[in-house]
Every structure is written in structure tokens, then in C-alpha cells.
Coordinates of C-alpha atoms and ligand atoms in Angstrom, one line a residue:
X1 CA 95.0 94.2 141.9
X2 CA 91.5 94.7 140.7
X3 CA 89.9 98.0 140.3
X4 CA 86.2 98.6 141.4
X5 CA 83.8 100.9 139.8
X6 CA 82.7 103.5 142.2
X7 CA 79.4 105.3 141.4
X8 CA 80.0 109.0 141.3
X9 CA 76.6 109.8 139.7
X10 CA 73.5 107.8 139.1
X11 CA 73.5 106.8 135.4
X12 CA 70.0 106.5 134.0
X13 CA 70.9 103.4 132.1
X14 CA 70.4 103.4 128.3
X15 CA 67.9 105.8 127.1
X16 CA 65.0 103.9 125.7
X17 CA 63.0 106.4 123.9
X18 CA 63.8 105.8 120.3
X19 CA 61.4 107.2 117.8
X20 CA 59.1 105.1 115.6
X21 CA 61.0 103.8 112.6
X22 CA 60.8 101.7 109.5
X23 CA 64.2 100.0 108.8
X24 CA 64.7 98.9 105.3
X25 CA 67.6 96.4 105.1
X26 CA 69.2 95.8 101.7
X27 CA 71.0 92.4 101.9
X28 CA 68.5 91.2 104.5
X29 CA 69.3 87.6 104.0
X30 CA 73.1 88.2 103.8
X31 CA 76.0 87.2 106.1
X32 CA 76.0 90.5 107.9
X33 CA 72.4 90.6 108.6
X34 CA 72.3 87.0 109.9
X35 CA 75.5 87.3 112.1
X36 CA 75.1 91.0 113.5
X37 CA 72.0 92.9 112.5
X38 CA 69.2 90.6 113.2
X39 CA 70.6 89.4 116.5
X40 CA 71.4 92.9 117.5
X41 CA 67.8 94.0 116.7
X42 CA 66.4 91.2 118.7
X43 CA 68.5 92.0 121.8
X44 CA 67.4 95.6 121.6
X45 CA 63.7 94.4 121.3
X46 CA 64.3 92.1 124.4
X47 CA 65.9 94.9 126.3
X48 CA 62.9 97.2 125.4
X49 CA 65.2 99.6 123.7
X50 CA 63.2 99.8 120.4
X51 CA 60.0 101.7 120.1
X52 CA 57.1 99.2 119.9
X53 CA 55.9 101.1 116.9
X54 CA 58.8 100.1 114.6
X55 CA 59.0 97.7 111.6
X56 CA 61.7 96.0 109.5
X57 CA 61.5 95.6 105.8
X58 CA 64.1 93.1 104.5
X59 CA 65.1 93.2 100.8
X60 CA 67.1 90.5 99.2
X61 CA 67.8 88.8 96.0
X62 CA 66.5 85.4 96.9
X63 CA 62.8 84.4 96.6
X64 CA 61.4 83.6 100.0
X65 CA 58.0 83.5 101.6
X66 CA 57.3 85.6 104.7
X67 CA 57.5 82.4 106.8
X68 CA 60.8 81.4 105.2
X69 CA 62.3 84.7 106.0
X70 CA 61.1 84.7 109.6
X71 CA 62.6 81.2 109.9
X72 CA 65.9 82.7 108.8
X73 CA 65.5 85.4 111.5
X74 CA 64.9 82.7 114.1
X75 CA 67.9 80.6 113.0
X76 CA 70.2 83.6 113.0
X77 CA 69.1 84.5 116.5
X78 CA 69.4 81.0 117.8
X79 CA 72.8 80.6 116.4
X80 CA 74.3 83.8 117.7
X81 CA 72.7 84.8 121.0
X82 CA 73.6 82.7 124.1
X83 CA 70.2 81.3 125.3
X84 CA 68.8 82.1 122.0
X85 CA 67.6 78.5 121.6
X86 CA 64.4 79.5 123.7
X87 CA 61.4 80.5 121.7
X88 CA 61.7 83.8 119.8
X89 CA 59.1 86.2 120.8
X90 CA 56.6 86.2 118.0
X91 CA 56.0 90.0 118.5
X92 CA 59.5 90.5 117.2
X93 CA 59.0 88.3 114.1
X94 CA 55.8 90.1 113.2
X95 CA 57.8 93.3 112.7
X96 CA 59.4 91.8 109.6
X97 CA 58.3 91.9 106.0
X98 CA 60.5 90.4 103.2
X99 CA 60.6 91.5 99.7
X100 CA 62.7 90.0 97.0
X101 CA 64.3 91.8 94.0
X102 CA 67.3 92.5 92.0
X103 CA 69.5 95.4 93.1
X104 CA 70.2 96.1 89.4
X105 CA 66.5 96.4 88.3
X106 CA 64.0 98.9 89.2
X107 CA 61.2 96.4 89.5
X108 CA 62.0 95.7 93.2
X109 CA 61.6 99.2 94.0
X110 CA 58.0 99.1 93.0
X111 CA 57.4 96.6 95.9
X112 CA 59.1 98.9 98.4
X113 CA 57.0 101.8 97.1
X114 CA 53.9 99.9 97.6
X115 CA 54.9 98.9 101.0
X116 CA 55.5 102.4 102.1
X117 CA 52.6 104.0 100.4
X118 CA 50.1 101.6 102.0
X119 CA 51.6 102.0 105.4
X120 CA 49.1 103.6 107.8
X121 CA 50.3 106.9 109.3
X122 CA 53.6 106.6 107.5
X123 CA 54.4 110.3 108.0
X124 CA 55.2 109.8 111.7
X125 CA 58.0 107.2 111.0
X126 CA 61.6 107.9 110.2
X127 CA 62.8 105.7 107.4
X128 CA 66.3 104.2 107.9
X129 CA 67.9 102.5 104.9
X130 CA 70.7 100.0 105.9
X131 CA 73.0 98.8 103.1
X132 CA 74.3 95.5 104.5
X133 CA 75.7 94.7 101.1
X134 CA 79.2 94.6 99.5
X135 CA 80.6 98.0 98.3
X136 CA 80.1 97.0 94.6
X137 CA 76.3 97.0 95.0
X138 CA 76.1 100.4 96.6
X139 CA 75.7 102.5 93.4
X140 CA 72.9 100.4 92.0
X141 CA 71.0 100.3 95.4
X142 CA 71.4 104.1 95.7
X143 CA 69.9 104.3 92.3
X144 CA 66.9 102.3 93.4
X145 CA 66.5 104.4 96.5
X146 CA 66.5 107.6 94.4
X147 CA 63.6 106.3 92.5
X148 CA 61.5 105.8 95.6
X149 CA 58.5 108.1 95.8
X150 CA 59.2 108.7 99.4
X151 CA 62.4 110.4 98.5
X152 CA 60.5 113.3 97.0
X153 CA 58.4 113.8 100.0
X154 CA 59.3 115.4 103.4
X155 CA 60.1 112.1 105.2
X156 CA 62.6 112.0 107.8
X157 CA 65.2 109.6 106.3
X158 CA 68.7 108.3 107.1
X159 CA 71.0 105.9 105.5
X160 CA 73.5 103.5 107.1
X161 CA 76.5 102.4 104.9
X162 CA 78.7 99.5 105.9
X163 CA 82.5 99.6 105.7
X164 CA 84.5 99.6 103.6
X165 CA 83.0 102.8 102.2
X166 CA 84.2 102.5 98.5
X167 CA 87.2 100.7 97.4
X168 CA 89.7 103.5 97.1
X169 CA 89.8 107.2 97.3
X170 CA 88.1 107.8 93.9
X171 CA 85.3 105.3 94.4
X172 CA 84.7 106.8 97.9
X173 CA 84.3 110.2 96.4
X174 CA 82.0 108.9 93.7
X175 CA 79.9 107.0 96.2
X176 CA 79.7 110.0 98.3
X177 CA 78.6 112.2 95.3
X178 CA 75.8 109.6 94.7
X179 CA 74.7 109.7 98.3
X180 CA 74.7 113.4 98.4
X181 CA 72.1 113.5 95.7
X182 CA 69.6 111.8 98.0
X183 CA 70.8 112.4 101.6
X184 CA 72.3 115.3 103.5
X185 CA 75.6 114.8 105.3
X186 CA 73.7 114.6 108.7
X187 CA 71.5 111.8 107.3
X188 CA 74.5 109.6 106.4
X189 CA 75.7 107.1 108.9
X190 CA 79.1 105.4 107.8
X191 CA 79.3 102.6 110.2
X192 CA 82.4 101.1 111.7
X193 CA 81.3 98.7 114.3
X194 CA 84.7 99.0 116.2
X195 CA 83.5 102.4 117.3
X196 CA 80.5 100.9 119.1
X197 CA 82.6 98.7 121.3
X198 CA 82.6 99.7 125.0
X199 CA 86.4 99.5 125.4
X200 CA 87.0 101.4 122.2
X201 CA 84.8 104.2 123.5
X202 CA 86.5 104.0 126.8
X203 CA 89.8 105.0 125.1
X204 CA 88.6 108.7 125.1
X205 CA 87.0 108.5 128.5
X206 CA 90.1 107.0 130.0
X207 CA 92.3 109.7 128.3
X208 CA 90.2 112.8 128.9
X209 CA 88.4 111.7 132.1
X210 CA 91.7 111.3 134.1
X211 CA 94.3 114.0 134.6
X212 CA 97.1 111.7 135.4
X213 CA 97.7 110.1 132.1
X214 CA 97.3 113.0 129.7
X215 CA 100.5 114.8 130.6
X216 CA 102.4 111.5 129.7
X217 CA 100.5 110.9 126.5
X218 CA 103.2 112.0 124.1
X219 CA 106.6 111.3 122.5
X220 CA 108.5 112.2 125.7
X221 CA 107.0 109.3 127.7
X222 CA 105.6 106.8 125.4
X223 CA 108.0 104.5 123.6
X224 CA 105.7 102.8 121.0
X225 CA 102.2 101.6 120.5
X226 CA 101.0 98.2 119.3
X227 CA 97.5 97.6 117.9
X228 CA 96.5 94.0 117.3
X229 CA 93.3 92.7 115.8
X230 CA 93.9 88.9 115.6
X231 CA 91.2 86.5 114.6
X232 CA 91.4 82.6 114.5
X233 CA 88.4 82.4 112.2
X234 CA 89.1 82.1 108.4
X235 CA 87.1 84.0 105.8
X236 CA 84.0 81.7 106.5
X237 CA 81.4 82.0 103.8
X238 CA 82.5 85.5 102.6
X239 CA 85.0 84.4 99.8
X240 CA 83.4 86.6 97.1
X241 CA 83.6 89.7 99.3
X242 CA 87.1 88.9 100.8
X243 CA 88.7 88.3 97.3
X244 CA 88.0 92.0 96.5
X245 CA 88.8 93.4 99.9
X246 CA 91.5 91.4 101.6
X247 CA 92.7 92.5 105.0
X248 CA 93.9 95.9 103.8
X249 CA 90.4 97.1 102.8
X250 CA 88.4 94.9 105.3
X251 CA 90.2 95.9 108.5
X252 CA 93.2 98.2 108.1
X253 CA 91.6 101.0 106.2
X254 CA 88.7 101.4 108.7
X255 CA 89.0 99.6 112.2
X256 CA 92.7 100.0 112.6
X257 CA 92.9 103.6 111.4
X258 CA 90.0 104.4 113.7
X259 CA 91.9 102.9 116.6
X260 CA 95.1 104.9 115.8
X261 CA 92.9 108.1 115.7
X262 CA 91.4 107.4 119.1
X263 CA 94.7 106.8 120.7
X264 CA 96.4 109.7 119.1
X265 CA 93.8 112.5 118.8
X266 CA 93.8 115.8 120.7
X267 CA 91.0 116.5 123.2
X268 CA 88.0 117.7 121.2
X269 CA 86.5 121.0 122.1
X270 CA 83.4 119.2 123.3
X271 CA 81.7 115.8 122.8
X272 CA 79.6 116.9 119.9
X273 CA 79.9 114.6 116.8
X274 CA 81.7 117.0 114.6
X275 CA 84.2 118.2 117.2
X276 CA 85.2 114.6 117.9
X277 CA 85.3 113.8 114.1
X278 CA 87.4 117.0 113.4
X279 CA 90.1 115.7 115.7
X280 CA 90.1 112.3 114.2
X281 CA 90.5 113.7 110.8
X282 CA 93.5 115.7 111.9
X283 CA 95.2 112.4 112.9
X284 CA 94.4 110.7 109.6
X285 CA 95.9 113.7 107.8
X286 CA 99.1 113.4 110.0
X287 CA 99.7 109.8 109.2
X288 CA 102.7 109.8 106.9
X289 CA 102.5 108.7 103.3
X290 CA 105.1 105.9 102.6
X291 CA 107.5 105.5 99.9
X292 CA 108.1 102.1 98.2
X293 CA 111.5 101.8 100.0
X294 CA 109.7 102.5 103.4
X295 CA 107.0 99.9 102.6
X296 CA 109.5 97.3 101.6
X297 CA 111.2 97.6 105.0
X298 CA 108.3 98.2 107.2
X299 CA 105.2 96.5 106.0
X300 CA 104.3 92.7 105.8
X301 CA 101.4 91.0 104.0
X302 CA 100.6 87.5 104.5
X303 CA 98.2 84.7 103.4
X304 CA 97.3 81.7 105.5
X305 CA 98.1 78.2 104.3
X306 CA 96.8 75.1 105.9
X307 CA 97.4 74.5 109.6
X308 CA 95.7 73.7 112.9
X309 CA 93.2 75.9 114.9
X310 CA 92.3 74.5 118.3
X311 CA 94.0 71.3 117.3
X312 CA 91.8 70.9 114.2
X313 CA 93.2 70.8 110.7
X314 CA 92.0 73.8 108.6
X315 CA 92.4 74.6 104.9
X316 CA 94.5 77.4 103.5
X317 CA 93.0 80.5 102.0
X318 CA 93.3 79.3 98.4
X319 CA 91.2 76.3 99.3
X320 CA 88.4 78.2 100.9
X321 CA 85.1 78.5 98.9
X322 CA 84.8 81.1 96.1
X323 CA 88.6 81.9 96.2
X324 CA 90.8 81.9 93.0
X325 CA 93.3 79.0 93.4
X326 CA 96.3 81.4 92.9
X327 CA 94.8 84.4 94.7
X328 CA 97.2 87.0 95.9
X329 CA 94.9 88.6 98.4
X330 CA 96.4 89.2 101.9
X331 CA 94.8 87.8 104.9
X332 CA 97.5 89.2 107.3
X333 CA 99.1 92.6 107.6
X334 CA 101.4 94.2 109.9
X335 CA 103.1 97.5 109.5
X336 CA 104.8 100.5 111.1
X337 CA 102.9 103.7 110.9
X338 CA 103.9 107.2 112.1
X339 CA 101.8 110.0 113.1
X340 CA 103.7 113.0 112.1
X341 CA 102.6 115.7 114.4
X342 CA 104.0 117.6 117.5
X343 CA 102.7 115.0 120.0
X344 CA 103.7 111.9 118.2
X345 CA 106.8 112.6 116.0
X346 CA 109.1 109.6 116.2
X347 CA 106.7 107.2 118.2
X348 CA 106.0 104.1 116.1
X349 CA 102.5 102.7 115.9
X350 CA 102.8 99.0 115.0
X351 CA 99.6 97.6 113.6
X352 CA 98.9 93.9 113.1
X353 CA 95.7 92.2 111.9
X354 CA 94.9 88.9 110.3
X355 CA 92.8 85.8 110.0
X356 CA 93.5 82.3 111.2
X357 CA 96.0 83.5 113.7
X358 CA 96.9 81.9 116.9
X359 CA 94.1 83.3 119.0
X360 CA 91.3 85.9 118.9
X361 CA 92.8 89.0 120.4
X362 CA 92.1 92.6 119.9
X363 CA 94.2 95.0 122.0
X364 CA 96.0 98.3 122.1
X365 CA 99.1 98.3 124.1
X366 CA 100.7 101.7 125.1
X367 CA 104.3 101.0 126.1
X368 CA 106.0 103.7 128.2
X369 CA 109.7 104.4 128.2
X370 CA 111.8 102.4 130.7
X371 CA 113.1 104.3 133.8
X372 CA 116.3 106.1 132.9
X373 CA 118.5 104.2 135.5
X374 CA 118.8 100.7 136.8
X375 CA 118.7 102.0 140.3
X376 CA 118.3 98.8 142.2
X377 CA 121.8 97.3 141.4
X378 CA 122.3 93.8 140.2
X379 CA 118.7 92.9 139.4
X380 CA 118.2 89.6 137.7
X381 CA 116.4 91.0 134.7
X382 CA 115.7 94.3 133.0
X383 CA 112.9 96.4 134.5
X384 CA 109.8 96.0 132.4
X385 CA 108.5 99.3 130.8
X386 CA 105.0 100.2 132.1
X387 CA 102.3 99.0 129.8
X388 CA 98.8 100.3 129.5
X389 CA 96.6 97.7 127.7
X390 CA 93.2 98.3 126.3
X391 CA 91.8 94.8 125.7
X392 CA 89.0 94.8 123.4
X393 CA 88.6 91.0 122.8
X394 CA 88.2 88.4 124.0
X395 CA 87.7 90.2 127.3
X396 CA 86.8 93.9 127.6
X397 CA 89.4 95.2 130.2
X398 CA 92.0 97.8 130.8
X399 CA 95.2 96.9 132.6
X400 CA 98.3 98.8 133.7
X401 CA 101.6 97.1 134.6
X402 CA 103.9 98.5 137.2
X403 CA 107.0 97.3 138.9
X404 CA 107.0 96.6 142.6
X405 CA 109.6 95.3 145.1
X406 CA 109.4 91.6 145.3
X407 CA 109.4 90.6 149.1
X408 CA 112.8 89.4 150.3
X409 CA 116.3 90.5 150.8
X410 CA 117.2 90.9 147.1
X411 CA 116.4 94.1 145.2
X412 CA 114.1 92.4 142.7
X413 CA 111.5 94.5 140.9
X414 CA 108.5 92.5 140.0
X415 CA 105.8 93.6 137.5
X416 CA 102.2 93.6 138.8
X417 CA 98.9 94.5 137.0
X418 CA 96.1 96.7 137.9
X419 CA 93.0 95.6 136.2
X420 CA 89.5 96.9 135.4
X421 CA 87.3 94.3 133.8
X422 CA 83.9 95.3 132.3
X423 CA 82.5 91.8 133.0
X424 CA 82.6 92.5 136.7
X425 CA 80.2 95.4 136.4
X426 CA 76.7 94.6 137.3
X427 CA 75.2 96.5 134.4
X428 CA 73.9 95.7 130.9
X429 CA 76.0 97.0 128.1
X430 CA 75.1 97.0 124.5
X431 CA 77.1 95.2 121.8
X432 CA 78.7 97.3 119.2
X433 CA 75.9 96.9 116.7
X434 CA 73.2 97.4 119.2
X435 CA 74.8 100.6 120.4
X436 CA 75.3 102.0 116.9
X437 CA 71.8 101.1 115.8
X438 CA 70.4 103.0 118.8
X439 CA 72.6 105.9 118.0
X440 CA 71.4 106.1 114.4
X441 CA 67.8 105.9 115.5
X442 CA 68.4 108.7 118.0
X443 CA 70.4 110.7 115.5
X444 CA 73.8 110.8 117.2
X445 CA 76.7 110.8 114.6
X446 CA 79.6 110.8 117.0
X447 CA 80.6 107.2 116.5
X448 CA 80.2 107.3 112.8
X449 CA 82.9 108.2 110.2
X450 CA 82.7 111.4 108.2
X451 CA 83.4 111.7 104.5
X452 CA 86.7 113.8 104.9
X453 CA 87.9 111.1 107.4
X454 CA 87.0 108.2 104.9
X455 CA 88.9 110.0 102.1
X456 CA 92.1 110.6 104.3
X457 CA 92.0 106.9 105.4
X458 CA 92.0 105.9 101.8
X459 CA 94.8 108.4 101.1
X460 CA 96.9 106.4 103.5
X461 CA 95.9 103.0 102.2
X462 CA 95.8 103.5 98.3
X463 CA 99.6 103.5 97.9
X464 CA 99.8 100.5 100.3
X465 CA 97.3 98.5 98.2
X466 CA 99.0 99.6 95.0
X467 CA 102.4 98.5 96.3
X468 CA 101.3 95.0 97.2
X469 CA 99.5 94.6 93.9
X470 CA 102.8 95.4 92.2
X471 CA 105.1 93.2 94.0
X472 CA 105.0 89.4 93.7
X473 CA 104.8 87.8 97.1
X474 CA 105.0 84.0 97.4
X475 CA 101.7 82.9 99.1
X476 CA 100.8 81.2 101.3
X477 CA 103.4 82.5 103.8
X478 CA 102.1 81.5 107.2
X479 CA 100.4 78.5 108.5
X480 CA 97.0 78.8 110.0
X481 CA 97.4 79.0 113.7
X482 CA 100.7 81.0 113.7
X483 CA 101.1 84.6 114.4
X484 CA 101.6 85.6 110.6
X485 CA 104.7 85.5 108.5
X486 CA 108.0 85.4 110.3
X487 CA 108.9 88.8 108.8
X488 CA 106.2 90.3 111.0
X489 CA 108.2 89.3 114.0
X490 CA 111.4 90.8 112.5
X491 CA 109.6 94.1 111.9
X492 CA 109.7 94.8 115.6
X493 CA 113.0 93.0 116.3
X494 CA 114.8 95.4 113.9
X495 CA 113.7 98.2 116.3
X496 CA 114.7 96.1 119.4
X497 CA 111.0 95.6 120.4
X498 CA 108.7 92.5 120.5
X499 CA 105.0 92.0 119.9
X500 CA 103.4 91.7 123.4
X501 CA 101.9 88.4 122.3
Ligands
BG6_1 C1 84.5 92.9 110.1 C2 85.2 92.3 109.0 O1 84.3 94.3 110.0 O2 85.1 92.7 111.4 C3 85.4 90.8 109.4 O3 84.6 92.4 107.9 C4 86.0 90.6 110.7 O4 86.3 90.2 108.5 C5 85.2 91.4 111.8 O5 85.9 89.2 111.1 C6 85.8 91.3 113.1 O6 85.1 92.0 114.0 P1 85.1 91.6 115.7 O7 84.2 92.5 116.3 O8 84.8 90.2 115.8 O9 86.6 92.0 116.0

């Protein structure tokens, strides 16, 4: 059963009118820039969503000529955008200037100062700093920014900080203190690209735009919730970063906590950034702290060994580039969380994420309680519980499973699905990074994390990280291409439940 989108009002499409800006990317030649930022900027440019009067200054450690950097921009677009093999519009490439410098030395900043000071009519531009760099460089880069002349002048400025914000509670607080010396809270955009995904945003629209689900959205009707972010890629060329972050800091502390909050939060007073963020912070605060005994029973950490992905042999984590041979970093995590508040007391949130798993799959499954009676007599199988599934990847769709009578003489309830699939809409939607870049230029903080939320997320994660650092797990404990260590399966089976996939 497919659901069609009916138009109840005429949406204006995506607002185009972004102000003129100069975007200064630190880590302009890095992995994140090449895979996400540069392609996102190009798409926005092609869709005419960027003000023509906008420029990009990329700053990186490596020495490169302007032509070499523009070649890098071209290659990254060609690799990541379908149809990107066609010629790249030269007007886009002309927006770029590349400067090289060390993030630990002040020399590089002179070049940025010069660029800005010589810029004609500079006062009309907002300056956006984007730190597309690992968390350990943030402090030095902020120190460089603080020494920029423009910081003493009344420029409109903003900063985008990538996740993870800090590496634990203390470092997140310190990082924030450094930031606050230069930027006001409303100028700080702590990005988590999951919040820019259409289906993720749709969780709130679905919950609070329909009156039929909200009365059921609580412990009386919902049995449990499963959140999965499975990837079949490995750590690719990000060994240095991953050895410090692992799955816990790379995905659980940010993307997964945000998904829990969107599913669990109360309706905000309105859709202003701070009202939405207030409600999310309340959920982070309600996630219960865990004792070591609880963690031993209810959390699983894993690391992939060799195996097969799409029929091809792949190496184990310890054999990837820039990885310590006896590394104890986790590439898989699953665990049972509880949101201890009135609405959710007793409802488990099972969370699972990992690299080199069987398939690329990101989804949230809300499993309702089964009907109280087997009313239809001798049915050949148990009635399936209704499931509401927000699929985020590989397809963006929402489906609801229900039981129907199977045609025939026997009383046989048969599950059917109602589906709404974004790909069937005849409209252009922006990718997560595109959406968030536009929000930042426009000054909308709704889909960005706030400092109190970040600290609460670390409060949940710090003891988990400390626990796994303390115990000695034998890694690798799952083969590439599996669904993680076998204990992850038992985690739900102990509760008489199963992962949906
Ligand atoms: C990033 C992580 O935040 O999210 C990566 O650093 C991960 O390790 C990526 O691969 C997954 O994003 P997506 O949008 O493909 O689910």
C-alpha cells in the first residue's frame, strides 16, 4: 500500500536568498571536505541556492597551487556526485582560493588576514569559519582565529564545529570556553549531519503533525525501540581519526543520541531553535547513567576482523592503514538505553551501530505492544506487533506494518505495509550537508546542537568509554560482513526480542 503526498499548501520551494558570505574552511583538503563539503557546496551552487557574491577560502597544511587545489575540488565533485563527470562550472571553481599553513603556527593566519583585508567591500560579507578538522586541532585553530584582525572589528561572523565536539565532558567544556572568547552562543553551529537528513527531520513532523500517533507514543503502547546505523564500509582513509574516536565517539555520542532525543522528546512550545533544543536536552538528561554491572549485561563492543563484503575479501580493522596492530578501538557497539521519564519509563531503546556490517542500513523501528488476545483462534503463527519504521538509509521512507485478514476460509492474520517513500516525490530535496550549510548561512540554529546538550551526551558516554577502556575484550570479535559480535544478538534475545534485521 503506497501513500501519496497530497499538497495542502503550495510550498515555495527552498528559499534561495542567502546573504553574501566568505566561507573559510580549515581542513580544506581533508577527507570531510572532499567527501561532503565541496560536493554539497557545488550542488547548492548548481541549484542556485548560494548567493553569487560568495567566496570560499580553503586552508590546509599541504602546499598546493591554486590550480592544484581547484583540481582537487573537481576530482572530489566528480567522485561523489552522480553525473559529476561532466565539466564542472568554472564560475564555481573561481570562488576558491587556497592558502596553506600550519594550524600550530601563527604564520598562516597572516595570509588569511591579508586575504580578508584586501577584499573589496568586505564589510557586507558574513564570515563563516568551518572547522572540518579532527577535534584535537580545534584548540590551535581557535587560537589562530582569535588572532585574526577581523575578530576585533564588527564583522558578522559564525563558526561551524564538526562532531565530535570535544573528546569527553571536560574537553567539551574547555573547547566551549575557548570558543566563547571569540563567538557568542548564537554564532556557534555545532553540526551533526544526521539532523539535516530529511527523514530525521520528518520524525518531528510525523509525530507532531498527526494527531493519531501521539496518544500512543508512550510506555503504555510502545514495547521497545530499535535504532540501527549499520555501514558496510570500513574506516577508509581515516585511521588516525578513528583510532582516537572509535564508534563510541564517532557515532554513539552524537548521531545516535540525537536520534533517541527526536523519538523521545516532548512537543516543543514552538519550532524556534531554542524551544526544540530545550526539549532535546531534557531527554539527554533523562538517559539513565549505567553501573558497571549494568554495562556488563547490556552493552556490547566489537571490532571487525577479516571477512567478505559484497563477495570481496576485506581486511580486518587492525590491518587497516594507520591502525595500531593490537588496537582495542571498537568499530561496533550495541546497547540497551533507558529514558527515565514519565513517558518512557520501562521502554528499552536498543541502539546498534558499526562498520563493516552486513549492509548499509540506518533506521528507527518503533515496535508497538501486541494485541492483548489471540482472538482469531488457531492461527498458524503469532500476530506480529505493529511496527513503524523510519528508514533513513539506503532509502528515505516511512512504513507502518499492520495485520489484515488473509483471503480464504482460515482465520489467518497477514502483515501488510503502508509506505511513504521520499524518492517518489517530484521535488528536489537537499542532502544533509546542503541543508545545514544553508541553515547556517541563513542563521537558523534549530538543527544544530547546543552546548548543554553536548555536555549531557558526554555525561552518558564518558562512563561507557571508561568501562570499555578498563575491561580487556578479545578483538577482533566479528567478521566483516556479519551483524556484529554474537553477544549483540543475545542482548535482545535475553529480553525475548529480536533485531528487526
Ligand atoms: C560520520 C562518521 O559522522 O557519519 C562516519 O564520522 C560515518 O564514520 C558517517 O561513516 C555516516 O554517515 P551517513 O550519512 O553515511 O550515515
